[in-house]
Structures are given as structure tokens and as C-alpha cells.
Amino acid sequence: MPQHHSRRALVAAICLAPLPLLAQNTVPELDTVVVTASRGPQILRETVGDITVVGREELQRAGADSLSTILSRQPGVQISDNGGRQTPTGVMLRGANANHTLLLIDGMRVNSSVQGGANWSALDPSTIDRIEILRGAASSLYGSDAIGGIINIITR
């Protein structure tokens, strides 16, 4: 009988030996996928438009900065601020008017139909997972308020 138990122990040891090798962190890093440029999933490096993706790491490094401050650090983005924190803020892409920058939150249009802009100061950067910035005309896909470009905010 003792020989029978030792065979089982040997078989169990052989079967379980490769498991620690499989448990290593060998997950490949996936390419960044954006939706803003074509209204469908597309790999970032294969997009035709000029897109910048502000990832979660960069948002965390920004700390307590406002969303308009984070956006002002990106190429082609200009901010017009009319005072303190709760005053109207205009975000312009590539020199277009502020009412020609479309703001999407999780793909949903947020721009005001009356004022043309959005309340940028009401958005908390800590709730944002990433930001996709499409610079240049996208009005054929999104309408006339996307002449300057689109800022798509993806929340957590």
C-alpha cells in the first residue's frame, strides 16, 4: 500500500509542477482603441485623424488640476477662461471657435444647444478614465458643432 500512495503523490507533483510557470504575468499589452475618429472601434496607430489620448496615468499625475488645465497641456488646444473656477470656459481646437468644439462624455453629446459650449468646470478629473482629443474637422460625422474637433471623455 505505501507504494500506491507514493505513486499518487508523484503523479500529483508532476501535474502541479507547471502551474507556477503558467501563473506568471505574461499578459501582452493591447493597442489603444479609439472610437471618436470614425464612430467605430479603431486602433489608435491606424487612425487617419489627428488624435491624442490622455490616459489614466497622465490624469493621475495631473493631481488636483482642473480639466481645462489638463486639456491646455495638449497640442492644438487653447483655453479661454473668463475668471475663476465657476465662470464660463471655452475650449478651442486648432484655432476654431469654442462653440465648434464638440464635447462627448462616454459618446453622448453634452454641448448646450443654446450657448454652443459646455460647462467644463463641472467635470471632475478624478472620475475620468481617459480623454480622446480629435483635432480637425469632424462635422461630416458629428455635425456643425464639431468643426474644430471633438473631445470625448470616457469615465470610469
mmCIF file of N, CA, C and O in Angstrom, residues 37-78:
data_model
loop_
_atom_site.group_PDB
_atom_site.id
_atom_site.type_symbol
_atom_site.label_atom_id
_atom_site.label_comp_id
_atom_site.label_asym_id
_atom_site.label_seq_id
_atom_site.Cartn_x
_atom_site.Cartn_y
_atom_site.Cartn_z
ATOM 1 N N ALA A 37 -12.727 58.910 -33.853
ATOM 2 C CA ALA A 37 -12.376 59.310 -35.212
ATOM 3 C C ALA A 37 -13.335 58.794 -36.269
ATOM 4 O O ALA A 37 -13.628 59.480 -37.240
ATOM 5 N N SER A 38 -13.852 57.585 -36.110
ATOM 6 C CA SER A 38 -14.678 57.003 -37.162
ATOM 7 C C SER A 38 -16.040 56.523 -36.677
ATOM 8 O O SER A 38 -16.771 55.897 -37.432
ATOM 9 N N ARG A 39 -16.344 56.780 -35.413
ATOM 10 C CA ARG A 39 -17.583 56.321 -34.769
ATOM 11 C C ARG A 39 -17.650 54.804 -34.679
ATOM 12 O O ARG A 39 -18.717 54.222 -34.573
ATOM 13 N N GLY A 40 -16.500 54.165 -34.779
ATOM 14 C CA GLY A 40 -16.393 52.725 -34.631
ATOM 15 C C GLY A 40 -15.034 52.402 -34.051
ATOM 16 O O GLY A 40 -14.107 53.211 -34.145
ATOM 17 N N PRO A 41 -14.858 51.245 -33.442
ATOM 18 C CA PRO A 41 -13.567 50.915 -32.835
ATOM 19 C C PRO A 41 -12.454 50.864 -33.876
ATOM 20 O O PRO A 41 -12.621 50.292 -34.952
ATOM 21 N N GLN A 42 -11.342 51.508 -33.545
ATOM 22 C CA GLN A 42 -10.211 51.585 -34.454
ATOM 23 C C GLN A 42 -8.937 51.685 -33.626
ATOM 24 O O GLN A 42 -8.901 52.395 -32.621
ATOM 25 N N ILE A 43 -7.886 50.986 -34.035
ATOM 26 C CA ILE A 43 -6.616 51.059 -33.321
ATOM 27 C C ILE A 43 -6.022 52.445 -33.530
ATOM 28 O O ILE A 43 -6.033 52.966 -34.647
ATOM 29 N N LEU A 44 -5.489 53.044 -32.467
ATOM 30 C CA LEU A 44 -5.007 54.420 -32.490
ATOM 31 C C LEU A 44 -3.991 54.654 -33.591
ATOM 32 O O LEU A 44 -4.053 55.642 -34.313
ATOM 33 N N ARG A 45 -3.036 53.750 -33.765
ATOM 34 C CA ARG A 45 -1.982 53.983 -34.753
ATOM 35 C C ARG A 45 -2.480 53.827 -36.186
ATOM 36 O O ARG A 45 -1.789 54.181 -37.130
ATOM 37 N N GLU A 46 -3.693 53.315 -36.381
ATOM 38 C CA GLU A 46 -4.250 53.158 -37.716
ATOM 39 C C GLU A 46 -5.266 54.241 -38.075
ATOM 40 O O GLU A 46 -5.861 54.194 -39.143
ATOM 41 N N THR A 47 -5.470 55.223 -37.200
ATOM 42 C CA THR A 47 -6.440 56.275 -37.476
ATOM 43 C C THR A 47 -5.865 57.285 -38.447
ATOM 44 O O THR A 47 -4.660 57.531 -38.489
ATOM 45 N N VAL A 48 -6.736 57.885 -39.222
ATOM 46 C CA VAL A 48 -6.318 58.892 -40.185
ATOM 47 C C VAL A 48 -6.268 60.268 -39.526
ATOM 48 O O VAL A 48 -5.411 61.075 -39.824
ATOM 49 N N GLY A 49 -7.187 60.542 -38.616
ATOM 50 C CA GLY A 49 -7.264 61.837 -37.962
ATOM 51 C C GLY A 49 -6.152 62.055 -36.957
ATOM 52 O O GLY A 49 -5.433 61.138 -36.567
ATOM 53 N N ASP A 50 -6.001 63.304 -36.553
ATOM 54 C CA ASP A 50 -5.002 63.692 -35.558
ATOM 55 C C ASP A 50 -5.613 63.513 -34.175
ATOM 56 O O ASP A 50 -6.402 64.341 -33.731
ATOM 57 N N ILE A 51 -5.264 62.424 -33.502
ATOM 58 C CA ILE A 51 -5.875 62.075 -32.213
ATOM 59 C C ILE A 51 -4.814 61.991 -31.136
ATOM 60 O O ILE A 51 -3.733 61.458 -31.353
ATOM 61 N N THR A 52 -5.149 62.517 -29.963
ATOM 62 C CA THR A 52 -4.340 62.355 -28.768
ATOM 63 C C THR A 52 -5.196 61.663 -27.720
ATOM 64 O O THR A 52 -6.360 62.018 -27.540
ATOM 65 N N VAL A 53 -4.618 60.690 -27.045
ATOM 66 C CA VAL A 53 -5.315 60.007 -25.954
ATOM 67 C C VAL A 53 -4.582 60.348 -24.659
ATOM 68 O O VAL A 53 -3.394 60.090 -24.529
ATOM 69 N N VAL A 54 -5.302 60.966 -23.741
ATOM 70 C CA VAL A 54 -4.764 61.260 -22.413
ATOM 71 C C VAL A 54 -5.211 60.117 -21.519
ATOM 72 O O VAL A 54 -6.399 59.967 -21.239
ATOM 73 N N GLY A 55 -4.252 59.297 -21.099
ATOM 74 C CA GLY A 55 -4.567 58.095 -20.338
ATOM 75 C C GLY A 55 -4.725 58.342 -18.850
ATOM 76 O O GLY A 55 -4.527 59.451 -18.338
ATOM 77 N N ARG A 56 -5.079 57.293 -18.146
ATOM 78 C CA ARG A 56 -5.316 57.361 -16.700
ATOM 79 C C ARG A 56 -4.071 57.778 -15.936
ATOM 80 O O ARG A 56 -4.149 58.524 -14.967
ATOM 81 N N GLU A 57 -2.880 57.317 -16.380
ATOM 82 C CA GLU A 57 -1.638 57.657 -15.688
ATOM 83 C C GLU A 57 -1.372 59.160 -15.746
ATOM 84 O O GLU A 57 -0.997 59.772 -14.751
ATOM 85 N N GLU A 58 -1.576 59.756 -16.919
ATOM 86 C CA GLU A 58 -1.356 61.191 -17.055
ATOM 87 C C GLU A 58 -2.369 61.989 -16.251
ATOM 88 O O GLU A 58 -2.041 63.021 -15.664
ATOM 89 N N LEU A 59 -3.598 61.513 -16.181
ATOM 90 C CA LEU A 59 -4.612 62.186 -15.372
ATOM 91 C C LEU A 59 -4.265 62.114 -13.887
ATOM 92 O O LEU A 59 -4.477 63.069 -13.139
ATOM 93 N N GLN A 60 -3.727 60.989 -13.444
ATOM 94 C CA GLN A 60 -3.329 60.863 -12.042
ATOM 95 C C GLN A 60 -2.142 61.759 -11.718
ATOM 96 O O GLN A 60 -2.066 62.332 -10.643
ATOM 97 N N ARG A 61 -1.201 61.881 -12.654
ATOM 98 C CA ARG A 61 -0.048 62.770 -12.437
ATOM 99 C C ARG A 61 -0.473 64.225 -12.351
ATOM 100 O O ARG A 61 0.181 65.034 -11.712
ATOM 101 N N ALA A 62 -1.579 64.574 -13.014
ATOM 102 C CA ALA A 62 -2.049 65.959 -13.003
ATOM 103 C C ALA A 62 -2.544 66.371 -11.626
ATOM 104 O O ALA A 62 -2.602 67.555 -11.313
ATOM 105 N N GLY A 63 -2.898 65.409 -10.801
ATOM 106 C CA GLY A 63 -3.327 65.721 -9.436
ATOM 107 C C GLY A 63 -4.665 66.430 -9.399
ATOM 108 O O GLY A 63 -5.629 66.013 -10.004
ATOM 109 N N ALA A 64 -4.708 67.541 -8.685
ATOM 110 C CA ALA A 64 -5.955 68.267 -8.464
ATOM 111 C C ALA A 64 -6.206 69.334 -9.522
ATOM 112 O O ALA A 64 -7.030 70.213 -9.327
ATOM 113 N N ASP A 65 -5.506 69.271 -10.641
ATOM 114 C CA ASP A 65 -5.725 70.246 -11.699
ATOM 115 C C ASP A 65 -7.138 70.112 -12.262
ATOM 116 O O ASP A 65 -7.733 69.042 -12.255
ATOM 117 N N SER A 66 -7.640 71.209 -12.800
ATOM 118 C CA SER A 66 -8.958 71.158 -13.431
ATOM 119 C C SER A 66 -8.839 70.520 -14.815
ATOM 120 O O SER A 66 -7.749 70.387 -15.374
ATOM 121 N N LEU A 67 -9.958 70.146 -15.370
ATOM 122 C CA LEU A 67 -9.969 69.534 -16.689
ATOM 123 C C LEU A 67 -9.440 70.500 -17.743
ATOM 124 O O LEU A 67 -8.688 70.104 -18.636
ATOM 125 N N SER A 68 -9.781 71.766 -17.631
ATOM 126 C CA SER A 68 -9.292 72.743 -18.614
ATOM 127 C C SER A 68 -7.774 72.896 -18.537
ATOM 128 O O SER A 68 -7.110 73.069 -19.559
ATOM 129 N N THR A 69 -7.187 72.788 -17.358
ATOM 130 C CA THR A 69 -5.728 72.846 -17.220
ATOM 131 C C THR A 69 -5.073 71.631 -17.857
ATOM 132 O O THR A 69 -4.059 71.744 -18.543
ATOM 133 N N ILE A 70 -5.659 70.465 -17.656
ATOM 134 C CA ILE A 70 -5.134 69.238 -18.264
ATOM 135 C C ILE A 70 -5.213 69.326 -19.784
ATOM 136 O O ILE A 70 -4.266 68.985 -20.490
ATOM 137 N N LEU A 71 -6.341 69.817 -20.307
ATOM 138 C CA LEU A 71 -6.505 69.940 -21.747
ATOM 139 C C LEU A 71 -5.558 70.976 -22.343
ATOM 140 O O LEU A 71 -5.077 70.813 -23.463
ATOM 141 N N SER A 72 -5.267 72.049 -21.603
ATOM 142 C CA SER A 72 -4.399 73.101 -22.135
ATOM 143 C C SER A 72 -2.974 72.614 -22.367
ATOM 144 O O SER A 72 -2.219 73.242 -23.105
ATOM 145 N N ARG A 73 -2.588 71.506 -21.764
ATOM 146 C CA ARG A 73 -1.252 70.945 -21.954
ATOM 147 C C ARG A 73 -1.135 70.120 -23.237
ATOM 148 O O ARG A 73 -0.058 69.672 -23.586
ATOM 149 N N GLN A 74 -2.235 69.900 -23.906
ATOM 150 C CA GLN A 74 -2.246 69.070 -25.115
ATOM 151 C C GLN A 74 -2.016 69.948 -26.347
ATOM 152 O O GLN A 74 -2.426 71.104 -26.383
ATOM 153 N N PRO A 75 -1.377 69.400 -27.387
ATOM 154 C CA PRO A 75 -1.114 70.204 -28.592
ATOM 155 C C PRO A 75 -2.400 70.569 -29.326
ATOM 156 O O PRO A 75 -3.316 69.759 -29.437
ATOM 157 N N GLY A 76 -2.464 71.810 -29.803
ATOM 158 C CA GLY A 76 -3.601 72.276 -30.587
ATOM 159 C C GLY A 76 -4.816 72.660 -29.778
ATOM 160 O O GLY A 76 -5.866 72.927 -30.345
ATOM 161 N N VAL A 77 -4.696 72.702 -28.443
ATOM 162 C CA VAL A 77 -5.833 73.039 -27.586
ATOM 163 C C VAL A 77 -5.563 74.385 -26.924
ATOM 164 O O VAL A 77 -4.526 74.587 -26.305
ATOM 165 N N GLN A 78 -6.499 75.323 -27.089
ATOM 166 C CA GLN A 78 -6.407 76.621 -26.425
ATOM 167 C C GLN A 78 -7.614 76.776 -25.499
ATOM 168 O O GLN A 78 -8.712 76.331 -25.819
#
